[in-house]
Each structure stands twice: as structure tokens, then as C-alpha cells.
């Protein structure tokens, strides 16, 4: 009975092979294909063990680099997106959101609306999942490769205000024009300063028919004049926002309060919240 020594296929057997191997590693390093360089021995082993062809072996090596690059880009996009919570569309409970069509959300999750620069308006009282859906949609957009950014109406207003004072208005406007998907959360919760309406209007105008906005509000569009303190600007803003849009009216009970009830707790006074009538 003969015993065969286990062979290490990637171990270079001649000095010439060793030098070729080093050269290949150095090519990969010069090209900054660090993940491919790191996986070179494994891929060479697999190539020998599986008898990979001359096209299959480099394909497998470069696939390692492509996967790693895509993972880095995705992580970068999601970091830039500044999503405030880990909410995803997958953990949205449709039973708790009567009147919301799961098929429509599934369609929106594909990101097709972004190609037609369609806006999404999520309107409803506090706690019904507006921010959850906005974050989930933004995450889906980021995962599909779209540049995405999350902000609140109050934050946007404050940043535009500072930008105006510090002479960075144009740069700030370019910043808010950049993302393919811009979430503006919580319009209507806080009273906005007087010049906020024009900042918001400019952001909406410059994105009009080019890129999408996902906007959430606890106020029906009829009261945006009050929210923005200027009914003319509100009308012009709505005109652009609604022209190509999907409006989701969420209603029902606050999910936060449902959880309190489920645990048999009395809701805290601060979260009982007076339901804003939607006009
Ligand atoms: P809103 O923005 O409408 O005030 P949120 O999206 O912040 O409400 O929701 C409040 C909390 O309840 C969040 O933690 C959110 O994840 C959760 N929530 C709300 N609606 C749902 C739902 N239908 N399924 C799962 N979680 C939900
Ligand atoms: Mg919210």
C-alpha cells in the first residue's frame, strides 16, 4: 500500500514559480487589490484542487476583490446616509398599519420610484411608523446603490440658516441637491423659523423632477401653510412635491402606545400625545 504525501498546491515548487508568485502578489498590491492579494493562496489552492480553468481562476480571485469593494461602498453609503435607527422594511408590521398596502411598499423598496424622481409623502399622527418606513426605504435605496441622506425638517432649516450666516449657502444647497434619495423627517412637529420655508422650498425646487424626497409629516398637506408660516410658499412647495408623488396616509394607533398596552403599562403622560387632527 502506498501512501501519498498531502500536497500543498499553492506552495511554489520551483524558484521560478516562487518568484512568479511574489510578482503576482506585488502586482495585486500595486493595484491596491488588497483583498485579492490576501486571498491569493486560498484561490490558488482551490484552482489546483478543483482544476479551475485559466479564466475561472482569475475570475474567482477578482470576484473576491469586487465583493469586498462593494461591501465597503455599501458601508460608506449607509454611513453617509445617517439613518437615525436600525429600522428596516422587513421588520415593519403591516398588521399594525391598516390601510397601508404591503404590495406598494414592496414596490417602493425596489427603488424604481427613484428613477422617475417620484417623491414619497408619509402623513399621519405620531407613532404610526412614518419614520420607520422612511428609514426602511432610505436603507433599501442605499442598499440598491443610491446615494441617500436622512435629515429632519428642523435640522435642514438650522443648517441652511447657519449656511446663510456663514456664507455657505450655495455649498449647502448643492449638498442637499446631491443625494438621489433625501429623507426630510418630521415636518410640522416643530415650529420652523421664518426663513425655513424658503430654504425648504429651494431644496424641493432644485430636486424637482431630478431626484426624490421622502417627507414625513404629522400634519395633512392642508395645514402646511401654517407649518411653514407662508401659504404661498407652502402652495408652491406642495405643487412641486406632489406633482410626481406617492402619498401614504398612515392612521391608526401609535405603535409606541400599543407596546405600552401590550405590556400592561400605563402610557407616560408625555407619550399619550394629543392626536393632531389631519386637515
Ligand atoms: P412616527 O414617525 O410615525 O411618529 P415611528 O416610525 O417613529 O413613528 O414609530 C414609533 C416606534 O414604533 C418605532 O420604534 C417604530 O419602529 C415602531 N413602529 C411603528 N409602526 C410600526 C410597525 N407597523 N411595525 C413595526 N414597528 C413599528
Ligand atoms: Mg417620526
XYZ file of C-alpha atoms and ligand atoms in Angstrom:
307
model
C 0.000 0.000 0.000
C 1.396 3.314 -0.991
C 0.725 6.459 0.934
C 0.763 9.754 -0.875
C 2.043 12.811 0.854
C -0.602 15.535 1.027
C 0.442 18.214 -1.411
C 0.064 21.948 -0.928
C -0.894 23.031 -4.406
C -0.199 26.732 -3.929
C 3.235 26.153 -2.456
C 5.590 27.123 -5.251
C 7.666 24.084 -6.147
C 10.474 25.823 -8.043
C 12.351 29.081 -7.510
C 10.906 30.353 -10.786
C 7.386 29.633 -9.565
C 8.111 31.259 -6.233
C 9.302 34.376 -7.989
C 6.180 34.432 -10.225
C 4.000 34.086 -7.162
C 5.769 37.017 -5.476
C 5.400 39.050 -8.671
C 1.676 38.357 -8.794
C 1.286 39.413 -5.141
C 3.216 42.561 -5.851
C 1.035 43.371 -8.928
C -2.041 42.989 -6.756
C -0.501 45.235 -4.081
C 0.450 47.945 -6.617
C -3.090 47.868 -7.974
C -4.343 48.083 -4.369
C -6.289 44.860 -4.796
C -5.600 44.018 -1.185
C -8.433 41.564 -0.685
C -7.434 39.641 -3.783
C -3.801 39.609 -2.585
C -4.879 38.297 0.777
C -6.966 35.536 -0.782
C -4.404 34.599 -3.423
C -3.141 31.446 -1.652
C -6.690 30.217 -0.988
C -7.770 30.827 -4.579
C -4.633 29.168 -5.956
C -5.268 26.163 -3.708
C -8.855 25.965 -4.915
C -7.747 26.402 -8.521
C -5.386 23.427 -8.196
C -7.793 21.279 -6.176
C -10.797 21.935 -8.441
C -8.785 22.131 -11.654
C -10.091 25.630 -12.385
C -9.559 26.849 -15.925
C -7.394 29.844 -16.852
C -10.496 32.035 -16.967
C -12.170 30.602 -13.872
C -9.179 31.121 -11.561
C -8.639 34.866 -12.158
C -12.403 35.337 -12.159
C -12.581 33.819 -8.696
C -9.704 35.972 -7.494
C -11.193 39.207 -8.824
C -14.661 38.275 -7.509
C -13.153 38.383 -4.007
C -11.964 41.941 -4.639
C -15.249 43.016 -6.242
C -17.285 41.649 -3.311
C -15.037 43.412 -0.799
C -15.202 46.693 -2.762
C -18.974 46.533 -2.963
C -19.241 45.808 0.758
C -17.019 48.833 1.508
C -19.056 51.079 -0.776
C -22.303 49.896 0.790
C -20.952 50.553 4.287
C -19.795 54.002 3.160
C -23.178 54.826 1.612
C -25.023 53.717 4.734
C -22.647 55.704 6.960
C -23.212 58.796 4.823
C -26.991 58.229 4.905
C -27.010 58.990 8.677
C -30.062 56.863 9.358
C -31.227 57.518 12.919
C -32.456 53.980 13.699
C -31.754 50.416 12.556
C -35.344 50.112 11.233
C -35.821 48.046 8.098
C -38.817 47.407 5.870
C -38.546 43.721 6.769
C -39.373 44.408 10.413
C -42.349 46.614 9.647
C -45.539 45.024 10.952
C -48.288 45.575 8.377
C -50.982 44.229 10.695
C -50.326 47.262 12.861
C -50.737 49.608 9.902
C -54.198 49.031 8.487
C -54.817 50.758 5.197
C -51.202 50.506 4.133
C -50.749 48.244 1.119
C -47.753 45.929 1.669
C -47.510 45.458 -2.111
C -46.993 49.185 -2.577
C -44.169 49.214 -0.011
C -42.603 46.175 -1.685
C -42.736 48.050 -4.977
C -41.205 51.157 -3.408
C -38.474 49.007 -1.862
C -37.233 48.205 -5.388
C -36.222 51.854 -5.725
C -37.917 52.269 -9.122
C -39.542 55.482 -7.885
C -36.053 56.975 -7.643
C -35.516 56.579 -11.380
C -38.545 58.771 -12.089
C -37.693 61.224 -9.266
C -41.009 60.411 -7.607
C -41.476 61.754 -4.077
C -42.985 59.831 -1.179
C -45.069 61.616 1.421
C -45.817 59.825 4.664
C -48.569 61.593 6.542
C -50.072 60.586 9.852
C -50.224 61.108 13.610
C -47.260 60.362 15.904
C -46.137 56.797 16.437
C -47.703 55.155 13.384
C -44.419 54.231 11.718
C -43.673 57.166 9.393
C -40.026 57.457 10.416
C -39.696 53.663 10.466
C -40.879 53.455 6.851
C -38.770 56.439 5.776
C -35.658 54.880 7.329
C -36.517 51.475 5.834
C -36.990 52.952 2.365
C -33.806 55.001 2.682
C -31.876 51.909 3.760
C -33.286 49.959 0.806
C -32.236 52.801 -1.516
C -28.719 52.809 -0.058
C -28.505 49.041 -0.382
C -29.545 49.329 -4.040
C -26.624 51.664 -4.649
C -28.365 55.046 -4.471
C -26.794 57.937 -2.635
C -29.110 58.537 0.295
C -29.293 61.066 3.103
C -31.557 61.397 6.117
C -32.304 64.676 7.846
C -35.164 66.283 9.722
C -37.010 69.424 8.663
C -35.718 71.207 11.779
C -32.119 70.135 11.115
C -32.322 71.130 7.471
C -33.706 74.535 8.450
C -30.997 75.046 11.080
C -28.211 74.088 8.701
C -29.494 76.344 5.957
C -29.779 79.168 8.483
C -26.163 78.715 9.603
C -25.037 78.379 5.998
C -26.652 81.717 5.122
C -24.897 83.439 8.024
C -21.534 81.857 7.253
C -21.657 82.461 3.511
C -22.023 78.780 2.619
C -25.496 78.908 1.136
C -24.573 77.652 -2.340
C -22.463 74.783 -0.964
C -25.254 73.738 1.392
C -27.832 73.839 -1.398
C -25.541 71.685 -3.540
C -25.203 69.272 -0.628
C -28.982 68.855 -0.358
C -29.273 68.505 -4.137
C -26.731 65.673 -4.185
C -28.372 62.532 -2.785
C -30.673 60.575 -5.108
C -32.882 59.921 -2.097
C -33.304 62.650 0.526
C -35.406 61.990 3.616
C -36.847 65.036 5.353
C -38.410 63.762 8.550
C -40.858 65.431 10.908
C -42.170 68.415 9.027
C -44.714 70.043 11.284
C -43.534 68.837 14.694
C -41.503 71.912 15.495
C -42.342 75.459 14.588
C -39.850 76.454 11.923
C -38.180 79.855 11.851
C -39.406 82.303 9.253
C -36.685 81.748 6.664
C -37.016 77.947 6.903
C -39.850 77.951 4.384
C -37.689 79.447 1.660
C -34.781 77.094 2.448
C -37.098 74.107 2.230
C -38.654 75.490 -0.921
C -35.269 75.877 -2.546
C -34.242 72.326 -1.617
C -37.501 70.972 -3.028
C -37.261 73.129 -6.186
C -33.747 72.177 -7.088
C -34.583 68.486 -6.728
C -37.875 68.793 -8.619
C -38.106 66.189 -11.422
C -34.467 65.229 -10.824
C -34.240 63.404 -7.500
C -36.663 62.065 -4.904
C -37.665 63.299 -1.474
C -39.235 61.130 1.212
C -41.017 63.517 3.518
C -42.853 62.685 6.725
C -45.320 64.941 8.473
C -47.846 64.737 11.251
C -49.821 67.462 9.509
C -52.046 66.972 6.496
C -50.923 68.989 3.479
C -53.823 71.394 4.073
C -52.058 72.804 7.123
C -48.613 73.174 5.628
C -49.283 76.869 5.127
C -49.393 77.205 8.908
C -46.425 74.880 9.389
C -44.296 76.932 7.014
C -45.781 80.241 8.110
C -46.349 81.197 4.487
C -49.246 79.829 2.473
C -47.863 80.982 -0.903
C -44.546 79.211 -0.399
C -46.371 76.163 1.000
C -48.562 76.003 -2.121
C -45.578 76.307 -4.474
C -43.650 73.714 -2.490
C -46.570 71.283 -2.459
C -47.110 71.824 -6.155
C -43.614 70.517 -6.886
C -43.608 67.861 -4.192
C -46.944 66.353 -5.201
C -46.576 66.603 -8.980
C -44.916 63.199 -9.130
C -45.561 61.528 -5.819
C -46.886 58.652 -3.800
C -48.815 59.819 -0.749
C -49.172 57.331 2.079
C -51.671 58.261 4.738
C -50.942 56.288 7.842
C -53.522 56.201 10.532
C -54.452 54.089 13.478
C -53.000 53.849 16.927
C -49.497 54.745 17.899
C -47.237 51.706 17.777
C -45.365 53.048 20.785
C -48.606 53.091 22.784
C -49.584 49.633 21.511
C -46.382 48.318 23.038
C -47.196 50.017 26.321
C -50.667 48.494 26.281
C -49.294 45.074 25.368
C -47.006 45.224 28.388
C -49.910 46.370 30.527
C -48.182 49.634 31.338
C -49.885 52.919 31.608
C -48.550 55.171 28.885
C -46.448 58.011 30.170
C -48.178 61.350 30.106
C -45.663 62.630 27.578
C -46.381 59.875 25.112
C -50.159 59.779 25.325
C -49.972 62.620 22.855
C -52.943 64.547 21.685
C -53.698 63.259 18.226
C -53.329 66.054 15.736
C -56.417 66.221 13.586
C -55.314 65.845 9.989
C -56.714 68.553 7.854
P -43.728 58.150 13.629
O -42.538 58.566 12.858
O -44.944 57.951 12.776
O -44.009 59.031 14.796
P -42.115 55.859 14.266
O -41.789 55.358 12.911
O -41.038 56.598 14.972
O -43.447 56.705 14.241
O -42.594 54.626 15.138
C -42.518 54.619 16.560
C -41.916 53.297 17.027
O -42.801 52.243 16.706
C -40.629 52.973 16.310
O -39.800 52.269 17.206
C -41.051 52.068 15.162
O -40.017 51.180 14.795
C -42.232 51.350 15.751
N -43.270 51.078 14.761
C -44.249 51.903 14.358
N -45.064 51.306 13.476
C -44.574 50.063 13.319
C -44.989 48.929 12.540
N -46.089 48.968 11.765
N -44.239 47.810 12.616
C -43.148 47.755 13.419
N -42.713 48.770 14.180
C -43.425 49.912 14.137
Mg -41.261 60.138 13.257
